[in-house]
Short mmCIF file of C-alpha atoms in Angstrom, two decimals:
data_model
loop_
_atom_site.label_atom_id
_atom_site.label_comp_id
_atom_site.label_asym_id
_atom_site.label_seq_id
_atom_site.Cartn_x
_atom_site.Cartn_y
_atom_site.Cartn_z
CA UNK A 1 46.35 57.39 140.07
CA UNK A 2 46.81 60.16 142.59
CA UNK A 3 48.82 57.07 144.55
CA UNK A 4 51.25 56.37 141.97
CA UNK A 5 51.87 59.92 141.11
CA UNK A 6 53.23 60.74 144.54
CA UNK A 7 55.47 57.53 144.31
CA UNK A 8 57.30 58.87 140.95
CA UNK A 9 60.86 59.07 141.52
CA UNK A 10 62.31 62.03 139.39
CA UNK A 11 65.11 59.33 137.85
CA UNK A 12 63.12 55.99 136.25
CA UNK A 13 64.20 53.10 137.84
CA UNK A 14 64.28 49.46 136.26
CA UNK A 15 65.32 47.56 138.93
CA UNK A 16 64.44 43.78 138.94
CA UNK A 17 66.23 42.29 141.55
CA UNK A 18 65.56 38.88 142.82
CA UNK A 19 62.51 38.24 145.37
CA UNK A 20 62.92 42.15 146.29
CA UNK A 21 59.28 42.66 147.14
CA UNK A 22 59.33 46.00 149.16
CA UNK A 23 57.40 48.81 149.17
CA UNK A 24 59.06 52.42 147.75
CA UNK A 25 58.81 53.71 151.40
CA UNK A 26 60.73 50.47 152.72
CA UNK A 27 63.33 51.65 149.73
CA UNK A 28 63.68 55.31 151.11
CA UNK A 29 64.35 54.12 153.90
CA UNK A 30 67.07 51.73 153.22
CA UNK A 31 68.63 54.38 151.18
CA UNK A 32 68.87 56.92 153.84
CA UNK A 33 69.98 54.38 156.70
CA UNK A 34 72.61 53.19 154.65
CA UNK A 35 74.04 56.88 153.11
CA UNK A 36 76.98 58.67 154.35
CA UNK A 37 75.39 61.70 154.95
CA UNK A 38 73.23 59.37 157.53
CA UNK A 39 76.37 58.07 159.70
CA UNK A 40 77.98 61.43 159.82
CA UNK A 41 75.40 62.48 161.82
CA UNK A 42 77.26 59.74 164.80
CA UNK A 43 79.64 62.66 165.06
CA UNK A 44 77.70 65.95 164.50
CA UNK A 45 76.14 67.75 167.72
CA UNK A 46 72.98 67.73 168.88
CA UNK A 47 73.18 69.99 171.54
CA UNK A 48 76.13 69.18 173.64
CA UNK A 49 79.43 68.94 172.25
CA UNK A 50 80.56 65.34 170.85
CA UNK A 51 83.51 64.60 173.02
CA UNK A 52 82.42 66.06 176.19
CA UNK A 53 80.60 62.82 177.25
CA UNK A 54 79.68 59.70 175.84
CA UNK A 55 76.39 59.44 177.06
CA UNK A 56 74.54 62.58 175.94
CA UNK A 57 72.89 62.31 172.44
CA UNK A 58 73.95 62.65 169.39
CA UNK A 59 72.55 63.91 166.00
CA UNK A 60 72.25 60.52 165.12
CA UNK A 61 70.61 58.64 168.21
CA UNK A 62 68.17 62.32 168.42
CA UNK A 63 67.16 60.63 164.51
CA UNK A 64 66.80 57.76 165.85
CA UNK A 65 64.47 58.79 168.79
CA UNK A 66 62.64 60.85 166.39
CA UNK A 67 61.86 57.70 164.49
CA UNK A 68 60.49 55.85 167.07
CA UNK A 69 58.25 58.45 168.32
CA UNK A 70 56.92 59.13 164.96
CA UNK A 71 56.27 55.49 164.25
CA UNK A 72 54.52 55.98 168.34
CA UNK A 73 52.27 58.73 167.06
CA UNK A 74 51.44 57.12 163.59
CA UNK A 75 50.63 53.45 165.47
CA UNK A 76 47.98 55.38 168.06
CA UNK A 77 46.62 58.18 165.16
CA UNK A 78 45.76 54.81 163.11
CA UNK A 79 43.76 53.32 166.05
CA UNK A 80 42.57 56.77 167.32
CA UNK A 81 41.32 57.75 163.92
CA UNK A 82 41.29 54.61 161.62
CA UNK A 83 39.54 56.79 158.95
CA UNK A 84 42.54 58.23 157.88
CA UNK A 85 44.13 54.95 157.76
CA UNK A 86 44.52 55.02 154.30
CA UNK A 87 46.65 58.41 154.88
CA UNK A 88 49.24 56.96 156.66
CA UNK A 89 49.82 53.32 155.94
CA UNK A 90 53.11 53.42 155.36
CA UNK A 91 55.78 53.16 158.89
CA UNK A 92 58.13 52.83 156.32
CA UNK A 93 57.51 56.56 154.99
CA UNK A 94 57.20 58.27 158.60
CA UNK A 95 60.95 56.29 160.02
CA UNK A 96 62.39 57.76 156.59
CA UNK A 97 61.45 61.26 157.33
CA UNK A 98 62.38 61.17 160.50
CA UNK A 99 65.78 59.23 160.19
CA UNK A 100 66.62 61.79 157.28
CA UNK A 101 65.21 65.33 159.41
CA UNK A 102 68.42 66.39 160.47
CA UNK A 103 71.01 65.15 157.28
CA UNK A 104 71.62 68.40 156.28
CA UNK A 105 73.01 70.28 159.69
CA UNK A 106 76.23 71.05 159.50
CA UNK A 107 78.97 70.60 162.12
CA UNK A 108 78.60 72.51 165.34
CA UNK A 109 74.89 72.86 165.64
CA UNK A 110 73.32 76.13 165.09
CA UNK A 111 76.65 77.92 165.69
CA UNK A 112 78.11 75.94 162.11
CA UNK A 113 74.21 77.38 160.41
CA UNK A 114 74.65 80.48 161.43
CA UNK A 115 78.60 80.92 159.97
CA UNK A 116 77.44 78.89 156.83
CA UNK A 117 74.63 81.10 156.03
CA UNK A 118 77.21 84.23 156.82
CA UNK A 119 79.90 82.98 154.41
CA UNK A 120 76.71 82.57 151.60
CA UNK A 121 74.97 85.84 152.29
CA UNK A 122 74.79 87.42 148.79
CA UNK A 123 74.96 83.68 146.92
CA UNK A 124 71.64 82.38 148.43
CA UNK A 125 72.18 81.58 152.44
CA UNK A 126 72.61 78.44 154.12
CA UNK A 127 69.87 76.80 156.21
CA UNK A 128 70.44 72.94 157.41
CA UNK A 129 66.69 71.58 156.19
CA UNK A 130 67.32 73.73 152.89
CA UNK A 131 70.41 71.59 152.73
CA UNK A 132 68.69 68.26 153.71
CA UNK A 133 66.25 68.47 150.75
CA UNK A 134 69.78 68.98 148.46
CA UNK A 135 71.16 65.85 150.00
CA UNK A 136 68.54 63.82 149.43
CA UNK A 137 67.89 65.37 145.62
CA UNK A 138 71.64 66.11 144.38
CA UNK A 139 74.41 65.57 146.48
CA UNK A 140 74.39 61.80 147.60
CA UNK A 141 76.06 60.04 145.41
CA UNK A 142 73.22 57.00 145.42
CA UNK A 143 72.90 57.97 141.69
CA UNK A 144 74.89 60.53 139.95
CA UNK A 145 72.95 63.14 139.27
CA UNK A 146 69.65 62.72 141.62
CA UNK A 147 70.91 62.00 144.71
CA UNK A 148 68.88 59.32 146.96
CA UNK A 149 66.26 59.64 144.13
CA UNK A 150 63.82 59.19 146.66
CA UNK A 151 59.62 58.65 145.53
CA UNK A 152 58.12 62.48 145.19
CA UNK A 153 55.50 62.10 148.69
CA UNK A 154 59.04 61.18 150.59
CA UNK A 155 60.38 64.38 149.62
CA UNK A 156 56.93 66.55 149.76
CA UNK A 157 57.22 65.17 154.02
CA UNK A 158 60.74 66.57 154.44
CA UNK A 159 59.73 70.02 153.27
CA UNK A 160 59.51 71.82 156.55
CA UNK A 161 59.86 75.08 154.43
CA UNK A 162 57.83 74.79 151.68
CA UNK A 163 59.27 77.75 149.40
CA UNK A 164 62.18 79.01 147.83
CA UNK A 165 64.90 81.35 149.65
CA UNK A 166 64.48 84.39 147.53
CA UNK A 167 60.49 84.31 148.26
CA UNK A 168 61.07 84.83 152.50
CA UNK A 169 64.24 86.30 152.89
CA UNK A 170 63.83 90.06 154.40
CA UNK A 171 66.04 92.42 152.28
CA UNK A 172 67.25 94.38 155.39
CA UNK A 173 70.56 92.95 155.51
CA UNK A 174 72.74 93.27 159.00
CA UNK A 175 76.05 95.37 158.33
CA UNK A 176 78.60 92.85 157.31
CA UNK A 177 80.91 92.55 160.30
CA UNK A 178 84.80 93.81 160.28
CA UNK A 179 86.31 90.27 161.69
CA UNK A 180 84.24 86.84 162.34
CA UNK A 181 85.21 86.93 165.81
CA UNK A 182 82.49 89.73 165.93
CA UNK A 183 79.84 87.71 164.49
CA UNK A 184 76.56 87.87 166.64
CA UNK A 185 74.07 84.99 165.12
CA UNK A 186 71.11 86.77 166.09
CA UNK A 187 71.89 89.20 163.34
CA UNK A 188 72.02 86.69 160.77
CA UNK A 189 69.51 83.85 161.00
CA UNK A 190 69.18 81.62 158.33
CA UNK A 191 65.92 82.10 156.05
CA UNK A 192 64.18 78.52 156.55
CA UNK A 193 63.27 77.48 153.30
CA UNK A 194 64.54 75.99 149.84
CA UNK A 195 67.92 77.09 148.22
CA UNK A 196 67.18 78.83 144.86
CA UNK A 197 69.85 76.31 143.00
CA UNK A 198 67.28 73.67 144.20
CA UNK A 199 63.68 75.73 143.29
CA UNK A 200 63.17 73.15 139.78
CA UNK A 201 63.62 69.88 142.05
CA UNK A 202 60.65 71.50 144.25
CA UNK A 203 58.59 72.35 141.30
CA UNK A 204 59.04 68.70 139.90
CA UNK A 205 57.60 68.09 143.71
CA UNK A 206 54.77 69.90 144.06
CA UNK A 207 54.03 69.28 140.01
CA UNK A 208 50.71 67.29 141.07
CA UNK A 209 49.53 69.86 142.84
CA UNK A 210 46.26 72.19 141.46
CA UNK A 211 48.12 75.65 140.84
CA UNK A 212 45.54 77.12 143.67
CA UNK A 213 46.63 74.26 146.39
CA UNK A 214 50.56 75.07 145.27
CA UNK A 215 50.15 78.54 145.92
CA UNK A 216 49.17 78.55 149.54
CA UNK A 217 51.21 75.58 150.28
CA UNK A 218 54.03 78.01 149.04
CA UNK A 219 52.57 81.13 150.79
CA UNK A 220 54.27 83.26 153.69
CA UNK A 221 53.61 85.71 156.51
CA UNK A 222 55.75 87.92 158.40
CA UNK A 223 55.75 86.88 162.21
CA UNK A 224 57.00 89.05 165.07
CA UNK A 225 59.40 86.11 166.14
CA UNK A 226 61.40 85.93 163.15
CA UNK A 227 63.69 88.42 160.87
CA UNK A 228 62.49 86.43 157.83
CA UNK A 229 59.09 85.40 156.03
CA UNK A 230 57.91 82.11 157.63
CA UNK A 231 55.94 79.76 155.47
CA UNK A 232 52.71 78.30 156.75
CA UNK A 233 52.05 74.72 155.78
CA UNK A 234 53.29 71.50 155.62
CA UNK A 235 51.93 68.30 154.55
CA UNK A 236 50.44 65.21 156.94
CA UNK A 237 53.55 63.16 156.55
CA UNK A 238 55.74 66.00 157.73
CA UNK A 239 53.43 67.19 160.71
CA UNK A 240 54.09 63.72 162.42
CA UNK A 241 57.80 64.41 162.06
CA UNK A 242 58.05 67.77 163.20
CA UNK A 243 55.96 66.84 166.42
CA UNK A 244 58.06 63.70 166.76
CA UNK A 245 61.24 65.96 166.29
CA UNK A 246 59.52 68.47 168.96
CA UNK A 247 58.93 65.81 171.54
CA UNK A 248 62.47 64.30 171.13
CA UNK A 249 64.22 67.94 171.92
CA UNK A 250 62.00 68.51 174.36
CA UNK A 251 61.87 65.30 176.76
CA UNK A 252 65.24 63.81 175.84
CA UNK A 253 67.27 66.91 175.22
CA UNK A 254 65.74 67.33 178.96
CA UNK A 255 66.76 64.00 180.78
CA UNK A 256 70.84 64.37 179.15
CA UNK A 257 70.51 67.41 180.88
CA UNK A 258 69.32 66.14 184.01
CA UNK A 259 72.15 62.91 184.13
CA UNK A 260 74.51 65.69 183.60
CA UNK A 261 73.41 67.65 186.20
CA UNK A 262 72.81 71.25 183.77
CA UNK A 263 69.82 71.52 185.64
CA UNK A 264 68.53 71.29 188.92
CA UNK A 265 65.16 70.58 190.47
CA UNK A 266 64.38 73.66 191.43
CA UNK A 267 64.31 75.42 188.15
CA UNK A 268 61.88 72.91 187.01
CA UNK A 269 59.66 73.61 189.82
CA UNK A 270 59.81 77.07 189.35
CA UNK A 271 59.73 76.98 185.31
CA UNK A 272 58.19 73.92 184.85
CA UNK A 273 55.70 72.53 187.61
CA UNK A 274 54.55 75.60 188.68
CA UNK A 275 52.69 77.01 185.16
CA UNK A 276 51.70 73.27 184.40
CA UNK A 277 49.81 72.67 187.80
CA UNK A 278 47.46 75.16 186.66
CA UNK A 279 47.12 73.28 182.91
CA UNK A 280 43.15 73.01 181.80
CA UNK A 281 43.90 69.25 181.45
CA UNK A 282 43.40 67.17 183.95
CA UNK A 283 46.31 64.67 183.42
CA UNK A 284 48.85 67.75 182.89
CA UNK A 285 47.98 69.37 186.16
CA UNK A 286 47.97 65.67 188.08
CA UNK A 287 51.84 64.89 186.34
CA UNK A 288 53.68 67.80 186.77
CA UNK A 289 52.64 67.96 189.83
CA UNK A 290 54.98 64.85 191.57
CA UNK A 291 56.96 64.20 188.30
CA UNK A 292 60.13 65.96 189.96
CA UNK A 293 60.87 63.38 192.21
CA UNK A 294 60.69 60.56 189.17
CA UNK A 295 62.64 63.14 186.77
CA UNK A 296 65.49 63.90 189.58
CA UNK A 297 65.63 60.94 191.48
CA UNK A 298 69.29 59.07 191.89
CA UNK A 299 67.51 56.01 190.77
CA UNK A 300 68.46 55.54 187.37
CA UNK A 301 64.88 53.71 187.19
CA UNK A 302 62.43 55.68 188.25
CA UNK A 303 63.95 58.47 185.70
CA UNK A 304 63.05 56.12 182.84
CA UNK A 305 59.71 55.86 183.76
CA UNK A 306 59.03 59.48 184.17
CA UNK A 307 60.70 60.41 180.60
CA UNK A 308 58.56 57.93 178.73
CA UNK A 309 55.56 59.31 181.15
CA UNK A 310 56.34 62.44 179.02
CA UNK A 311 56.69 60.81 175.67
CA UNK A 312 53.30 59.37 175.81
CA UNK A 313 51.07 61.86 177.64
CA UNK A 314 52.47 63.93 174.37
CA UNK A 315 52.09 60.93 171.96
CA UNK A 316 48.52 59.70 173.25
CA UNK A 317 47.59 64.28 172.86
CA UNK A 318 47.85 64.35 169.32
CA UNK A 319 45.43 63.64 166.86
CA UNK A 320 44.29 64.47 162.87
CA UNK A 321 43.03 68.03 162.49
CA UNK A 322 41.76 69.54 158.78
CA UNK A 323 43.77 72.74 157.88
CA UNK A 324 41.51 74.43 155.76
CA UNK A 325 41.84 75.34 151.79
CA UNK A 326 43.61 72.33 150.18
CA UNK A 327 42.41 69.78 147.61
CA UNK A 328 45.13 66.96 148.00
CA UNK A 329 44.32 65.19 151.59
CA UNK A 330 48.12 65.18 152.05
CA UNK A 331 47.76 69.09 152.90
CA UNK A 332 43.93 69.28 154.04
CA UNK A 333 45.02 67.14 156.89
CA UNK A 334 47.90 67.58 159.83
CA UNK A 335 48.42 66.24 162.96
CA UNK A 336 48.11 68.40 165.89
CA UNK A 337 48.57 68.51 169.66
CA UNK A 338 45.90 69.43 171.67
CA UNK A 339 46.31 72.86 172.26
CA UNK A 340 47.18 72.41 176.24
CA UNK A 341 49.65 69.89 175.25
CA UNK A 342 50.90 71.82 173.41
CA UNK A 343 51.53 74.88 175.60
CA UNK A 344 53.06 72.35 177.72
CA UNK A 345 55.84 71.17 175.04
CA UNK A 346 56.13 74.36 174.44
CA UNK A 347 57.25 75.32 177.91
CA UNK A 348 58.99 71.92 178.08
CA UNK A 349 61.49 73.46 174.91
CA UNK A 350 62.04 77.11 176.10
CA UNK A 351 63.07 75.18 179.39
CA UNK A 352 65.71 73.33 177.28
CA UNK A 353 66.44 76.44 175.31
CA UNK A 354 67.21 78.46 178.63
CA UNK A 355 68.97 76.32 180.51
CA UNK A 356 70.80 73.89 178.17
CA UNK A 357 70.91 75.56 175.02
CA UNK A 358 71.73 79.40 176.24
CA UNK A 359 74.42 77.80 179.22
CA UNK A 360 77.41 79.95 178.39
CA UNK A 361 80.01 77.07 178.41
CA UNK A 362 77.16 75.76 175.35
CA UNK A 363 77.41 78.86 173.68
CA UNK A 364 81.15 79.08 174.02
CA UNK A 365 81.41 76.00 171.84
CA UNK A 366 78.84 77.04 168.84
CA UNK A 367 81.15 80.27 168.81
CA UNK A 368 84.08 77.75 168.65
CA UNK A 369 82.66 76.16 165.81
CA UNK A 370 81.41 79.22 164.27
CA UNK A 371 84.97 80.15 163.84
CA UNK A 372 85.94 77.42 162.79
CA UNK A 373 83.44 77.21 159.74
CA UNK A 374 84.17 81.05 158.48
CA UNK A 375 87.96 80.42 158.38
CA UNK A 376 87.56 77.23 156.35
CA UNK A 377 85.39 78.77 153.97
CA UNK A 378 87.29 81.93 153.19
CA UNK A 379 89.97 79.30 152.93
CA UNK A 380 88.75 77.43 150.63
CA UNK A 381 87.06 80.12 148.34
CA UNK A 382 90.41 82.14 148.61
CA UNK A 383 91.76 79.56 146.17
CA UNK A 384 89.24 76.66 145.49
CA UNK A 385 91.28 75.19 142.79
CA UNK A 386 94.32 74.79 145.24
CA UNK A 387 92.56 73.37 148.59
CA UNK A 388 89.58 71.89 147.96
CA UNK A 389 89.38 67.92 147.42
CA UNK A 390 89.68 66.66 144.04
CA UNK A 391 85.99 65.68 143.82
CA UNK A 392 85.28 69.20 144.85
CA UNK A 393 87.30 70.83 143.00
CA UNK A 394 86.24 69.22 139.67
CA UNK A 395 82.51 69.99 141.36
CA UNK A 396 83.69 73.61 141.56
CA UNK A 397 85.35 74.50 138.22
CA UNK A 398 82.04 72.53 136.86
CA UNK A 399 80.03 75.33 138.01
CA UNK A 400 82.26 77.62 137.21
CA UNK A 401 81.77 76.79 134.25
CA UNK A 402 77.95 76.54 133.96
CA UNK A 403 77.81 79.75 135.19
CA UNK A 404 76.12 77.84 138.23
CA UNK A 405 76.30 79.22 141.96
CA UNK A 406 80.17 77.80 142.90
CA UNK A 407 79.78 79.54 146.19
CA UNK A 408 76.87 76.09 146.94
CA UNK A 409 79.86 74.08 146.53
CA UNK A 410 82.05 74.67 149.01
CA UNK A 411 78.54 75.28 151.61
CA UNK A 412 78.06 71.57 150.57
CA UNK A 413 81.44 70.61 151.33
CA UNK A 414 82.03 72.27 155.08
CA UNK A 415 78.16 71.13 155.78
CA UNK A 416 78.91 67.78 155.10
CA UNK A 417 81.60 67.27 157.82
CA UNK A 418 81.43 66.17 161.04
CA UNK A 419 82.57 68.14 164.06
CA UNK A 420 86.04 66.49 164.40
CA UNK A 421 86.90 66.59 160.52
CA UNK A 422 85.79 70.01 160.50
CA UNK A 423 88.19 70.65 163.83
CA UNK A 424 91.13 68.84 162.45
CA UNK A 425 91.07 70.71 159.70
CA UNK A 426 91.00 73.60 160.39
CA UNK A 427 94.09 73.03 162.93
CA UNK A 428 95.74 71.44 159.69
CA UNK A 429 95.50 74.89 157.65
CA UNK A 430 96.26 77.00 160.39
CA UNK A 431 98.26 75.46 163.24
CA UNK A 432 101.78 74.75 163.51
CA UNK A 433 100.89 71.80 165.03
CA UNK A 434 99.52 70.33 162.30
CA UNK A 435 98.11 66.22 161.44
CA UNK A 436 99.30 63.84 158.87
CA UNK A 437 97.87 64.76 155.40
CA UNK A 438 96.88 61.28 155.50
CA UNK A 439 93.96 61.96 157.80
CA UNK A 440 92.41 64.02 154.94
CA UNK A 441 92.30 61.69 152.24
CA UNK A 442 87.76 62.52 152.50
CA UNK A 443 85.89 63.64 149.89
CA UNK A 444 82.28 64.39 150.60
#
């Protein structure tokens, strides 16, 4: 019973079609390879710009690579700890998490976030896994009114952020600033967590939980890292993804970096090797210690072979831990690194964050796009009924006349573009040198 309640899709579905003998999970993830929301992310940023190069990755092969590491680390936990086979049967559930993470980042990367949830401040933020769990519940039009209409344990695995907006967001507010162009994101970071227009889709979620196991799955803490509440659990399903997410930042994110020469040798020795040679594990100390001259040699080769040395000293580390409190074994369990592991990955994704992600010519385009997200919104809320798309528009004056948050539809509009839409745009409304109309005929 407990199986077939967390296969419930909120929408019935009578669909008899000929010889079709999958399983829901083999459904999902049909439904999420073949969405729109999916392929846009062939033209969203990962971390450096589309355009730049056309070797780096995108947001769309990082899903990819996610995929196949979490399919990695489900194949070994299954032989490592075949007692929780029955947990985790399903490749077909951990490749649709991990293909949909990343649906609901808009363009530009964080820079995009960060002007979304500035434009939404006092009409319930932005946050790009807040607006992954709408795409996959509302907005994609795979049905009309329930988006992908995905099966309920699909959707418990992409909640990173277990709880509603309202419930984590701090209610110091920064001073709102006189022009975008002064705009600092670390003043506004998006609350991670669910929109409130979405809060009765996560209650029809988390419906078979006992009210005691739904209350600390929904429970917070302050932390000194963030402005924000952070929640602190997530189900089994979602662990996986989040450490196969972690491992593709860190180790992949890395090697573009290296091909494109952003960093050099010696900063890994000194930020890298150096701390690691004195790793508790055995295996740690031993690889970090000669893995330079694999990671930075001109042989395209031997480069290969140390990046998927990474992948699975970090796939082989992880293994089922119980996290304490929960009835339903889809919380009481998570997968875990082993803790030097993951110190390691750890230092592995500040080194990415410092080097790659902080680079000022980086950082130059997130403020690009940044820009170019707050001028299309107060564009577009300046006269909705004017400039948005017809879809939109009738989307719009629908809420409007609900009495429904209108503000979410134009968020869900601007998140859904790519980077190059989004650019094109934007030189359409406010350049002289404008493009054909033509090229706008998109309706997300």
């Amino acid at each position: 019973m407990t199986h077939l309640v967390w296969n419930e899709r909120r929408l019935g579905e009578d669909k008899h079609r000929r010889n079709d003998h999958r399983s829901p999970y083999q459904r999902d993830r049909a439904r999420i390879l073949h969405s729109a929301a999916f392929r846009r992310l062939q033209a969203k940023t990962q971390v450096l710009g589309v355009g730049m190069n056309d070797f780096y990755r995108t947001r769309l092969t990082h899903s990819l690579e996610v995929s196949q590491i979490g399919t990695g680390i489900t194949a070994q936990l299954k032989q490592k700890q075949p007692q929780f086979s029955h947990l985790i049967d399903s490749m077909s559930l951990i490749e649709s998490l991990c293909l949909a993470h990343d649906i609901g980042h808009p363009p530009f990367g964080h820079g995009g976030e960060v002007a979304l949830n500035y434009m939404m401040r006092s009409h319930g933020g932005f946050e790009g896994n807040g607006q992954t769990f709408r795409i996959l519940t509302r907005l994609e039009p795979y049905t009309e009114h329930y988006g992908m209409n995905l099966c309920r344990r699909t959707l418990l695995g992409i909640l990173k952020y277990p709880a509603p907006h309202s419930q984590l967001c701090s209610i110091e507010l920064a001073t709102e600033v006189g022009d975008f162009r002064q705009l600092k994101p670390s003043k506004w970071p998006p609350v991670k967590g669910i929109f409130d227009d979405d809060v009765e889709i996560l209650d029809w979620v988390l419906a078979p939980l006992t009210d005691q196991d739904r209350q600390q799955f929904l429970s917070s803490h302050i932390t000194n890292d963030f402005k924000h509440k952070r929640t602190r659990y997530k189900s089994l399903d979602c662990s996986i993804m989040e450490l196969a997410d972690d491992i593709a930042y860190a180790v992949h994110d890395l090697e573009d970096a290296i091909v494109m020469g952003i960093v050099s040798e010696q900063q890994w020795l000194c930020d890298v090797s150096k701390p690691l040679c004195n790793s508790p594990d055995a295996w740690l100390k031993k690889e970090f210690a000669t893995i330079s001259q694999r990671l930075f040699s001109s042989k395209h080769h031997e480069r290969k072979d140390a990046i998927g040395t990474l992948v699975n000293g970090f796939v082989t580390a992880i293994s089922i831990t119980e996290a304490a409190g929960f009835d339903e074994p889809l919380l009481k369990y998570n997968a875990a690194l082993e803790s030097a592991f993951a110190d390691a990955l750890n230092i592995l994704k500040q080194f990415v964050y410092k080097y790659v992600i902080r680079k000022p010519e980086i950082q130059m385009l997130e403020y690009k796009g940044q820009q170019i997200v707050m001028e299309l919104f107060e564009a577009f809320i300046s006269d909705p009924e004017r400039l948005l798309p017809v879809n939109t528009q009738e989307r719009w004056i629908a809420s409007e006349r609900l009495g429904e948050n209108s503000h979410r539809v134009i968020a869900d509009y601007i998140s859904g573009m790519t980077d190059g839409f989004a650019a094109r745009l934007h030189q359409h409304l406010f350049s002289a040198k404008s493009h054909s109309m033509m090229d706008f005929n998109s309706d997300f």
